[in-house]
């Protein structure tokens, strides 16, 4: 008899667990509330405990998660952390798998056509080829494992989990190719009108994958793009479908985790709260690993850092000054000098307090523009996207963030403008790895209290033959 699944706790890794959930092959997906109301929720997979009981399963899982994260693939949700908490192991990623291709096949969505199918197939093939080149495989590649990012791109949610947690196939990479061929047949039948050039192209891709492999099938797909609708690269219908997904509101009430009715896997204490990837105590998601912000002035601001300690407050400094013992009664001149020194110290402290506590409104931002490298990026290239924030010349800080077309975003960052500086540059360094073609769009948002943010964006292209 299968033991009942224990109730989910109210929080994981310090974030509220929402009521939304989705069953997966290896566990249950949930959404995690964000530390900032402006940030999207995270996704978290609660691994089935039974899958972690075999000897070495947890080590294989950790190794698989690390290996996939290091690849920084655009087609895999960024890994945030892997934690052990409340008797379970939780895989936290940059977004919950809310809208899947399986959802679209069941419920339908307006406007989906052969171009939509080709977009999904091209992006999943690119991700699988990159995994295979690294000696990995996805495994369990079915339509409910393909998730739509906000811009309509296709992401694979459970990369390498099958080989880590399930009995290995004789050739998991071959199983991926077979599954991709089946996906091509399914999408071609469902979304492409029968007898059209698009339907014929998708059928040919499915057959090519079975006979000549995934790389040949993807070449067939990309070389036959003239058979697809002219505007298919815009992903209009896929974007609309991704935007239509809604999540339940995150839980806000605290609750005591239920006593587990299923034994925890070996080595995991029911009340343990530790991390595998070392990011447990960050207040916001770690620097995205897929693709990633690397270098530049903003990269150092992504991660929360702690200084050498909390200094004594100005109030404590004043109290210490007032409570200092009075000088011993000596000659009048020395007493007078002591009083003058104390008065001078008070003046210095008062000036410091005023400088620290005075309001700083910061500069008024009047315009934003963004430029991206005009030349095409090649394999493993880094795009230095530059934003220029135009101000009224006043000194002070302003807040901003970067949003990328792959659905990733930076934290809210801060930059201080100098007095008289009317144009303040900020940078986003975006690294893309793996074979294939990719167009990245970076949007800069400058946040202004009480008013909509000022925005601008720019795009670059990436091409890698592998």
CSV table of C-alpha atoms in Angstrom, one decimal:
chain,number,residue,atom,x,y,z
A,1,UNK,CA,0.0,0.0,0.0
A,2,UNK,CA,1.4,3.4,-1.0
A,3,UNK,CA,1.8,5.6,2.1
A,4,UNK,CA,-0.1,8.9,2.1
A,5,UNK,CA,1.7,12.0,1.1
A,6,UNK,CA,2.4,14.3,4.0
A,7,UNK,CA,0.8,17.7,4.1
A,8,UNK,CA,2.9,20.5,2.6
A,9,UNK,CA,4.4,23.1,5.0
A,10,UNK,CA,3.3,26.7,4.9
A,11,UNK,CA,6.7,27.9,3.8
A,12,UNK,CA,9.8,26.6,2.0
A,13,UNK,CA,13.2,28.4,2.2
A,14,UNK,CA,11.5,31.2,4.0
A,15,UNK,CA,8.9,31.9,1.3
A,16,UNK,CA,5.2,31.3,1.4
A,17,UNK,CA,4.0,28.2,-0.5
A,18,UNK,CA,1.0,28.9,-2.7
A,19,UNK,CA,-2.2,26.9,-3.0
A,20,UNK,CA,-1.4,26.2,-6.7
A,21,UNK,CA,0.2,22.9,-7.4
A,22,UNK,CA,0.8,20.5,-10.4
A,23,UNK,CA,1.7,16.8,-10.2
A,24,UNK,CA,4.9,15.8,-12.0
A,25,UNK,CA,6.6,12.5,-12.6
A,26,UNK,CA,9.1,13.0,-9.8
A,27,UNK,CA,7.0,15.0,-7.3
A,28,UNK,CA,4.6,17.9,-6.9
A,29,UNK,CA,5.3,21.4,-8.3
A,30,UNK,CA,4.3,24.5,-6.3
A,31,UNK,CA,4.7,28.2,-6.6
A,32,UNK,CA,6.8,30.1,-4.0
A,33,UNK,CA,5.9,33.7,-3.0
A,34,UNK,CA,8.4,36.4,-3.8
A,35,UNK,CA,10.3,38.6,-1.4
A,36,UNK,CA,9.3,41.6,-3.4
A,37,UNK,CA,5.7,42.2,-4.6
A,38,UNK,CA,7.1,43.3,-8.0
A,39,UNK,CA,8.9,40.0,-8.5
A,40,UNK,CA,7.3,36.9,-10.1
A,41,UNK,CA,6.9,33.8,-8.0
A,42,UNK,CA,9.4,31.0,-8.0
A,43,UNK,CA,8.7,27.4,-8.8
A,44,UNK,CA,9.6,24.5,-6.4
A,45,UNK,CA,9.4,20.7,-7.0
A,46,UNK,CA,8.8,18.6,-3.9
A,47,UNK,CA,10.6,15.4,-4.7
A,48,UNK,CA,8.7,12.2,-4.0
A,49,UNK,CA,10.4,10.7,-0.9
A,50,UNK,CA,10.2,7.2,-2.3
A,51,UNK,CA,12.5,8.2,-5.1
A,52,UNK,CA,15.2,9.3,-2.6
A,53,UNK,CA,15.3,6.1,-0.6
A,54,UNK,CA,17.6,4.0,-2.9
A,55,UNK,CA,21.3,4.2,-2.0
A,56,UNK,CA,23.0,7.2,-3.7
A,57,UNK,CA,19.8,8.8,-5.0
A,58,UNK,CA,20.3,12.1,-3.2
A,59,UNK,CA,23.9,12.3,-4.4
A,60,UNK,CA,22.8,11.6,-8.0
A,61,UNK,CA,20.1,14.2,-7.7
A,62,UNK,CA,22.6,16.8,-6.4
A,63,UNK,CA,25.1,16.0,-9.2
A,64,UNK,CA,22.4,16.2,-11.9
A,65,UNK,CA,21.1,19.6,-10.7
A,66,UNK,CA,24.6,21.0,-10.5
A,67,UNK,CA,25.5,19.7,-13.9
A,68,UNK,CA,22.5,21.2,-15.6
A,69,UNK,CA,22.9,24.5,-13.8
A,70,UNK,CA,26.5,24.8,-14.9
A,71,UNK,CA,25.4,24.6,-18.6
A,72,UNK,CA,23.4,27.8,-18.3
A,73,UNK,CA,21.0,26.8,-21.0
A,74,UNK,CA,18.4,29.3,-22.1
A,75,UNK,CA,15.9,26.4,-22.5
A,76,UNK,CA,16.0,25.3,-18.8
A,77,UNK,CA,14.5,27.4,-16.0
A,78,UNK,CA,17.3,28.9,-13.9
A,79,UNK,CA,18.2,26.8,-10.8
A,80,UNK,CA,17.8,28.8,-7.6
A,81,UNK,CA,18.5,26.2,-5.0
A,82,UNK,CA,18.1,22.6,-3.8
A,83,UNK,CA,17.2,22.4,-0.2
A,84,UNK,CA,16.3,19.9,2.5
A,85,UNK,CA,13.5,21.1,4.7
A,86,UNK,CA,10.6,19.7,6.7
A,87,UNK,CA,11.6,16.1,5.8
A,88,UNK,CA,11.6,16.7,2.1
A,89,UNK,CA,14.0,17.7,-0.7
A,90,UNK,CA,12.9,20.7,-2.7
A,91,UNK,CA,14.2,21.9,-6.1
A,92,UNK,CA,13.7,25.6,-6.5
A,93,UNK,CA,13.7,27.2,-9.9
A,94,UNK,CA,13.1,30.6,-11.4
A,95,UNK,CA,9.5,30.1,-12.4
A,96,UNK,CA,6.6,27.7,-11.7
A,97,UNK,CA,5.6,25.4,-14.6
A,98,UNK,CA,2.2,27.0,-14.9
A,99,UNK,CA,1.5,26.8,-18.6
A,100,UNK,CA,2.6,23.7,-20.4
A,101,UNK,CA,2.2,22.4,-23.9
A,102,UNK,CA,0.0,19.7,-22.5
A,103,UNK,CA,-2.4,22.4,-21.2
A,104,UNK,CA,-2.6,23.9,-24.7
A,105,UNK,CA,-3.3,20.5,-26.3
A,106,UNK,CA,-6.1,19.8,-23.8
A,107,UNK,CA,-7.8,23.2,-23.6
A,108,UNK,CA,-6.7,24.8,-26.8
A,109,UNK,CA,-5.6,28.4,-27.4
A,110,UNK,CA,-6.5,30.8,-30.2
A,111,UNK,CA,-4.0,31.3,-33.0
A,112,UNK,CA,-1.8,28.3,-32.4
A,113,UNK,CA,-0.5,27.1,-35.8
A,114,UNK,CA,2.3,25.3,-37.5
A,115,UNK,CA,4.6,28.2,-36.7
A,116,UNK,CA,3.8,27.8,-33.0
A,117,UNK,CA,4.7,24.1,-33.2
A,118,UNK,CA,7.9,24.9,-35.0
A,119,UNK,CA,9.0,27.4,-32.3
A,120,UNK,CA,8.4,24.8,-29.5
A,121,UNK,CA,10.2,22.1,-31.4
A,122,UNK,CA,13.2,24.2,-32.4
A,123,UNK,CA,13.8,25.4,-28.9
A,124,UNK,CA,13.4,22.0,-27.2
A,125,UNK,CA,15.6,20.4,-29.8
A,126,UNK,CA,18.3,23.0,-29.2
A,127,UNK,CA,18.1,22.3,-25.4
A,128,UNK,CA,18.3,18.6,-25.9
A,129,UNK,CA,21.3,18.8,-28.2
A,130,UNK,CA,23.1,20.9,-25.6
A,131,UNK,CA,22.3,18.4,-22.9
A,132,UNK,CA,23.4,15.5,-25.0
A,133,UNK,CA,26.7,17.3,-25.9
A,134,UNK,CA,27.4,17.5,-22.1
A,135,UNK,CA,26.7,13.8,-21.6
A,136,UNK,CA,23.3,14.4,-20.1
A,137,UNK,CA,19.7,13.7,-21.1
A,138,UNK,CA,16.3,15.1,-20.2
A,139,UNK,CA,14.3,12.0,-19.8
A,140,UNK,CA,10.5,11.8,-19.5
A,141,UNK,CA,10.1,14.3,-22.3
A,142,UNK,CA,6.3,14.6,-22.7
A,143,UNK,CA,4.2,17.7,-23.4
A,144,UNK,CA,3.5,18.3,-19.7
A,145,UNK,CA,7.3,18.7,-19.2
A,146,UNK,CA,7.5,21.6,-21.7
A,147,UNK,CA,6.7,25.0,-20.2
A,148,UNK,CA,6.1,28.3,-21.8
A,149,UNK,CA,8.1,31.3,-20.6
A,150,UNK,CA,6.4,34.7,-20.5
A,151,UNK,CA,7.7,35.5,-24.0
A,152,UNK,CA,6.4,32.2,-25.4
A,153,UNK,CA,9.7,30.3,-25.6
A,154,UNK,CA,9.7,26.7,-24.6
A,155,UNK,CA,11.5,25.5,-21.5
A,156,UNK,CA,12.2,21.9,-20.3
A,157,UNK,CA,11.5,21.7,-16.5
A,158,UNK,CA,12.9,18.3,-15.4
A,159,UNK,CA,16.3,18.1,-17.2
A,160,UNK,CA,18.4,15.1,-16.0
A,161,UNK,CA,16.0,14.2,-13.2
A,162,UNK,CA,14.9,10.9,-14.9
A,163,UNK,CA,18.5,9.5,-15.0
A,164,UNK,CA,19.1,10.6,-11.4
A,165,UNK,CA,15.9,9.4,-9.8
A,166,UNK,CA,14.4,6.7,-12.1
A,167,UNK,CA,15.8,3.5,-13.4
A,168,UNK,CA,18.1,4.5,-16.3
A,169,UNK,CA,17.1,3.6,-19.8
A,170,UNK,CA,19.6,1.7,-21.9
A,171,UNK,CA,20.1,4.9,-23.8
A,172,UNK,CA,18.4,7.9,-22.3
A,173,UNK,CA,19.6,10.2,-25.1
A,174,UNK,CA,17.9,7.9,-27.6
A,175,UNK,CA,14.8,8.1,-25.5
A,176,UNK,CA,14.9,11.9,-25.7
A,177,UNK,CA,15.1,11.7,-29.5
A,178,UNK,CA,12.1,9.3,-29.7
A,179,UNK,CA,10.1,11.5,-27.4
A,180,UNK,CA,10.9,14.6,-29.5
A,181,UNK,CA,9.8,12.8,-32.6
A,182,UNK,CA,6.6,12.0,-30.9
A,183,UNK,CA,6.2,15.6,-29.8
A,184,UNK,CA,6.7,16.8,-33.4
A,185,UNK,CA,4.0,14.4,-34.6
A,186,UNK,CA,1.6,15.5,-31.9
A,187,UNK,CA,2.1,19.2,-32.4
A,188,UNK,CA,2.0,18.9,-36.2
A,189,UNK,CA,-1.3,17.0,-36.0
A,190,UNK,CA,-2.9,19.4,-33.5
A,191,UNK,CA,-1.7,22.8,-34.6
A,192,UNK,CA,-0.9,22.6,-38.3
A,193,UNK,CA,-3.7,22.5,-40.9
A,194,UNK,CA,-3.7,19.1,-42.7
A,195,UNK,CA,-2.1,19.2,-46.2
A,196,UNK,CA,-0.3,22.5,-45.6
A,197,UNK,CA,3.4,23.0,-46.2
A,198,UNK,CA,3.8,23.5,-42.4
A,199,UNK,CA,2.1,20.1,-41.6
A,200,UNK,CA,4.3,18.4,-44.2
A,201,UNK,CA,7.4,20.0,-42.7
A,202,UNK,CA,6.6,18.9,-39.2
A,203,UNK,CA,5.8,15.3,-40.3
A,204,UNK,CA,9.2,15.2,-42.1
A,205,UNK,CA,11.0,16.4,-39.0
A,206,UNK,CA,9.4,13.7,-36.9
A,207,UNK,CA,10.4,11.0,-39.4
A,208,UNK,CA,13.9,12.4,-39.7
A,209,UNK,CA,14.5,12.4,-36.0
A,210,UNK,CA,13.6,8.7,-35.9
A,211,UNK,CA,15.9,7.8,-38.8
A,212,UNK,CA,18.8,10.2,-38.7
A,213,UNK,CA,18.8,11.7,-35.2
A,214,UNK,CA,17.8,15.0,-33.5
A,215,UNK,CA,20.5,17.2,-35.1
A,216,UNK,CA,19.3,16.2,-38.6
A,217,UNK,CA,15.7,16.8,-37.6
A,218,UNK,CA,16.4,20.3,-36.4
A,219,UNK,CA,18.3,21.1,-39.5
A,220,UNK,CA,15.3,19.9,-41.5
A,221,UNK,CA,13.1,22.2,-39.4
A,222,UNK,CA,15.3,25.3,-39.7
A,223,UNK,CA,16.0,24.9,-43.4
A,224,UNK,CA,12.3,24.6,-44.1
A,225,UNK,CA,11.1,27.7,-42.3
A,226,UNK,CA,9.7,29.1,-45.6
A,227,UNK,CA,6.9,26.6,-45.1
A,228,UNK,CA,5.9,28.4,-41.9
A,229,UNK,CA,3.8,31.5,-41.4
A,230,UNK,CA,5.8,34.6,-42.0
A,231,UNK,CA,5.2,36.0,-38.5
A,232,UNK,CA,5.9,32.8,-36.6
A,233,UNK,CA,9.0,34.2,-34.9
A,234,UNK,CA,6.8,36.7,-33.0
A,235,UNK,CA,5.2,33.8,-31.1
A,236,UNK,CA,2.1,35.9,-30.7
A,237,UNK,CA,-0.2,33.0,-29.8
A,238,UNK,CA,2.3,31.4,-27.5
A,239,UNK,CA,2.9,34.7,-25.7
A,240,UNK,CA,-0.9,35.1,-25.2
A,241,UNK,CA,-1.2,31.5,-24.0
A,242,UNK,CA,1.6,32.0,-21.5
A,243,UNK,CA,0.1,35.3,-20.2
A,244,UNK,CA,-3.3,33.6,-19.7
A,245,UNK,CA,-2.0,31.4,-16.9
A,246,UNK,CA,-3.0,32.4,-13.4
A,247,UNK,CA,-1.7,31.3,-10.0
A,248,UNK,CA,-3.5,31.0,-6.7
A,249,UNK,CA,-2.6,33.7,-4.2
A,250,UNK,CA,0.3,32.7,-2.0
A,251,UNK,CA,-0.6,31.6,1.5
A,252,UNK,CA,-0.1,34.4,4.1
A,253,UNK,CA,-1.1,32.6,7.3
A,254,UNK,CA,1.5,30.7,9.3
A,255,UNK,CA,0.9,27.1,10.0
A,256,UNK,CA,2.6,24.3,11.8
A,257,UNK,CA,3.9,21.7,9.4
A,258,UNK,CA,2.0,18.5,9.7
A,259,UNK,CA,3.7,15.5,11.1
A,260,UNK,CA,5.0,13.3,8.2
A,261,UNK,CA,3.1,10.2,7.7
A,262,UNK,CA,5.7,8.9,5.3
A,263,UNK,CA,9.2,8.2,6.5
A,264,UNK,CA,11.8,10.7,5.4
A,265,UNK,CA,14.6,9.4,3.1
A,266,UNK,CA,17.8,8.3,4.8
A,267,UNK,CA,20.0,11.2,5.8
A,268,UNK,CA,17.2,13.8,5.9
A,269,UNK,CA,16.0,14.8,9.3
A,270,UNK,CA,12.3,15.8,9.5
A,271,UNK,CA,13.1,19.3,10.8
A,272,UNK,CA,16.3,19.8,8.9
A,273,UNK,CA,16.7,23.0,7.0
A,274,UNK,CA,19.8,23.0,4.9
A,275,UNK,CA,20.9,23.7,1.4
A,276,UNK,CA,22.7,21.7,-1.2
A,277,UNK,CA,23.7,24.6,-3.5
A,278,UNK,CA,24.6,27.0,-0.8
A,279,UNK,CA,22.1,29.8,-1.4
A,280,UNK,CA,19.6,29.1,1.4
A,281,UNK,CA,20.0,32.4,3.1
A,282,UNK,CA,19.7,34.8,0.2
A,283,UNK,CA,16.7,37.1,0.6
A,284,UNK,CA,16.0,37.0,-3.2
A,285,UNK,CA,16.7,34.5,-6.0
A,286,UNK,CA,20.4,33.9,-6.6
A,287,UNK,CA,22.0,35.3,-9.7
A,288,UNK,CA,20.3,33.5,-12.6
A,289,UNK,CA,22.4,30.7,-14.0
A,290,UNK,CA,20.5,30.4,-17.4
A,291,UNK,CA,21.8,32.5,-19.1
A,292,UNK,CA,23.6,34.5,-16.5
A,293,UNK,CA,24.6,38.1,-15.6
A,294,UNK,CA,28.4,37.9,-15.6
A,295,UNK,CA,30.8,40.7,-14.6
A,296,UNK,CA,30.0,44.4,-14.8
A,297,UNK,CA,29.1,46.7,-12.0
A,298,UNK,CA,25.6,45.2,-11.5
A,299,UNK,CA,26.8,41.6,-11.2
A,300,UNK,CA,28.4,42.4,-7.8
A,301,UNK,CA,25.1,43.9,-6.6
A,302,UNK,CA,23.0,40.9,-7.4
A,303,UNK,CA,24.0,38.9,-4.3
A,304,UNK,CA,23.2,40.1,-0.8
A,305,UNK,CA,26.4,40.7,1.1
A,306,UNK,CA,27.1,41.4,4.7
A,307,UNK,CA,29.8,43.7,6.0
A,308,UNK,CA,32.2,43.2,9.0
A,309,UNK,CA,29.4,43.8,11.5
A,310,UNK,CA,26.8,46.2,12.6
A,311,UNK,CA,28.4,49.5,13.8
A,312,UNK,CA,27.3,51.2,16.9
A,313,UNK,CA,24.4,53.5,16.1
A,314,UNK,CA,24.6,57.3,16.4
A,315,UNK,CA,22.2,57.2,19.3
A,316,UNK,CA,24.6,54.9,21.2
A,317,UNK,CA,27.5,57.2,20.3
A,318,UNK,CA,25.6,60.2,21.8
A,319,UNK,CA,24.7,58.2,24.9
A,320,UNK,CA,28.3,57.1,25.4
A,321,UNK,CA,29.4,60.7,25.1
A,322,UNK,CA,26.9,62.0,27.7
A,323,UNK,CA,27.7,59.2,30.1
A,324,UNK,CA,31.5,59.6,29.9
A,325,UNK,CA,33.0,60.2,33.3
A,326,UNK,CA,33.7,63.9,34.1
A,327,UNK,CA,37.4,64.9,34.2
A,328,UNK,CA,39.0,65.1,37.7
A,329,UNK,CA,39.0,68.6,39.2
A,330,UNK,CA,42.2,70.1,38.2
A,331,UNK,CA,43.2,73.6,37.2
A,332,UNK,CA,40.4,75.8,35.7
A,333,UNK,CA,42.1,76.1,32.3
A,334,UNK,CA,42.1,72.3,31.9
A,335,UNK,CA,38.4,72.1,32.9
A,336,UNK,CA,37.6,74.7,30.3
A,337,UNK,CA,39.5,72.9,27.6
A,338,UNK,CA,37.7,69.7,28.5
A,339,UNK,CA,34.3,71.4,28.1
A,340,UNK,CA,35.3,72.8,24.8
A,341,UNK,CA,36.5,69.4,23.6
A,342,UNK,CA,33.2,67.8,24.6
A,343,UNK,CA,31.2,70.6,22.9
A,344,UNK,CA,33.2,70.1,19.8
A,345,UNK,CA,32.6,66.4,19.8
A,346,UNK,CA,28.9,67.0,20.2
A,347,UNK,CA,28.9,69.3,17.2
A,348,UNK,CA,30.7,66.7,15.1
A,349,UNK,CA,28.3,64.0,16.1
A,350,UNK,CA,25.3,66.3,15.3
A,351,UNK,CA,26.7,67.1,11.9
A,352,UNK,CA,27.3,63.4,11.1
A,353,UNK,CA,23.7,62.6,12.3
A,354,UNK,CA,22.3,65.4,10.0
A,355,UNK,CA,24.3,64.1,7.0
A,356,UNK,CA,23.1,60.5,7.7
A,357,UNK,CA,19.5,61.3,8.4
A,358,UNK,CA,18.7,64.1,6.0
A,359,UNK,CA,16.2,63.1,3.2
A,360,UNK,CA,17.7,62.2,-0.2
A,361,UNK,CA,15.2,62.4,-2.9
A,362,UNK,CA,17.7,61.5,-5.6
A,363,UNK,CA,17.7,62.8,-9.2
A,364,UNK,CA,14.7,63.1,-11.4
A,365,UNK,CA,15.0,60.6,-14.3
A,366,UNK,CA,13.7,62.1,-17.6
A,367,UNK,CA,14.6,59.5,-20.2
A,368,UNK,CA,16.1,56.0,-20.7
A,369,UNK,CA,17.7,54.4,-23.7
A,370,UNK,CA,19.4,51.0,-24.3
A,371,UNK,CA,21.8,49.8,-26.9
A,372,UNK,CA,23.0,46.2,-27.6
A,373,UNK,CA,26.0,45.0,-29.6
A,374,UNK,CA,25.2,45.2,-33.4
A,375,UNK,CA,27.4,42.3,-34.3
A,376,UNK,CA,26.1,38.8,-33.9
A,377,UNK,CA,27.3,36.8,-30.9
A,378,UNK,CA,29.1,33.5,-31.4
A,379,UNK,CA,29.4,30.4,-29.3
A,380,UNK,CA,29.6,31.3,-25.6
A,381,UNK,CA,29.6,35.0,-26.4
A,382,UNK,CA,28.6,37.8,-23.9
A,383,UNK,CA,26.5,40.7,-24.9
A,384,UNK,CA,27.3,43.9,-23.1
A,385,UNK,CA,23.9,45.7,-23.1
A,386,UNK,CA,24.3,49.3,-22.1
A,387,UNK,CA,21.5,51.5,-20.6
A,388,UNK,CA,21.8,55.2,-20.3
A,389,UNK,CA,19.6,57.0,-17.7
A,390,UNK,CA,19.1,60.7,-18.3
A,391,UNK,CA,18.7,62.8,-15.1
A,392,UNK,CA,18.2,66.4,-14.1
A,393,UNK,CA,21.8,66.5,-12.8
A,394,UNK,CA,21.0,66.2,-9.1
A,395,UNK,CA,23.1,63.9,-7.0
A,396,UNK,CA,21.6,60.8,-5.4
A,397,UNK,CA,20.5,57.2,-5.9
A,398,UNK,CA,17.9,55.8,-8.3
A,399,UNK,CA,16.6,52.2,-8.6
A,400,UNK,CA,16.3,50.1,-11.7
A,401,UNK,CA,16.2,46.5,-12.9
A,402,UNK,CA,16.8,44.5,-16.0
A,403,UNK,CA,14.2,42.2,-17.6
A,404,UNK,CA,15.3,39.6,-20.2
A,405,UNK,CA,13.3,38.0,-22.9
A,406,UNK,CA,14.0,34.5,-21.5
A,407,UNK,CA,11.8,35.5,-18.5
A,408,UNK,CA,14.7,36.2,-16.1
A,409,UNK,CA,15.1,39.5,-14.3
A,410,UNK,CA,17.6,41.0,-12.0
A,411,UNK,CA,16.9,42.2,-8.5
A,412,UNK,CA,16.0,45.8,-8.0
A,413,UNK,CA,19.4,47.5,-8.2
A,414,UNK,CA,20.6,50.9,-7.1
A,415,UNK,CA,22.9,53.4,-8.8
A,416,UNK,CA,24.1,56.7,-7.4
A,417,UNK,CA,24.4,59.7,-9.8
A,418,UNK,CA,26.9,62.4,-9.1
A,419,UNK,CA,26.0,66.0,-9.0
A,420,UNK,CA,26.0,67.5,-12.5
A,421,UNK,CA,26.0,64.0,-14.1
A,422,UNK,CA,23.1,64.1,-16.6
A,423,UNK,CA,23.7,60.7,-18.3
A,424,UNK,CA,24.4,57.7,-16.0
A,425,UNK,CA,25.4,54.4,-17.7
A,426,UNK,CA,24.3,51.0,-16.4
A,427,UNK,CA,25.3,47.6,-17.9
A,428,UNK,CA,23.9,44.1,-18.3
A,429,UNK,CA,26.3,41.4,-19.4
A,430,UNK,CA,24.3,38.5,-20.9
A,431,UNK,CA,26.2,35.3,-21.7
A,432,UNK,CA,24.6,32.7,-24.0
A,433,UNK,CA,26.0,29.2,-24.4
A,434,UNK,CA,25.1,26.2,-26.5
A,435,UNK,CA,24.4,25.5,-30.2
A,436,UNK,CA,21.6,27.1,-32.2
A,437,UNK,CA,20.2,30.6,-32.9
A,438,UNK,CA,18.8,32.9,-30.2
A,439,UNK,CA,17.6,36.5,-30.2
A,440,UNK,CA,17.8,38.2,-26.8
A,441,UNK,CA,15.9,41.3,-25.8
A,442,UNK,CA,17.0,43.2,-22.7
A,443,UNK,CA,14.6,45.8,-21.2
A,444,UNK,CA,15.7,48.4,-18.7
A,445,UNK,CA,13.2,49.6,-16.1
A,446,UNK,CA,13.9,52.7,-14.0
A,447,UNK,CA,11.6,52.7,-11.0
A,448,UNK,CA,10.0,55.9,-9.8
A,449,UNK,CA,7.8,56.1,-6.7
A,450,UNK,CA,4.2,56.7,-7.4
A,451,UNK,CA,4.6,56.8,-11.2
A,452,UNK,CA,5.1,54.1,-13.9
A,453,UNK,CA,8.7,53.1,-14.6
A,454,UNK,CA,10.5,54.5,-17.5
A,455,UNK,CA,11.5,51.7,-19.9
A,456,UNK,CA,13.6,51.1,-23.0
A,457,UNK,CA,14.9,47.9,-24.6
A,458,UNK,CA,17.4,46.6,-27.2
A,459,UNK,CA,18.0,43.2,-28.9
A,460,UNK,CA,21.0,41.2,-30.0
A,461,UNK,CA,21.3,37.9,-32.0
A,462,UNK,CA,23.3,34.8,-31.2
A,463,UNK,CA,24.3,32.0,-33.5
A,464,UNK,CA,26.5,28.9,-32.7
A,465,UNK,CA,26.9,26.0,-35.1
A,466,UNK,CA,28.0,23.7,-32.2
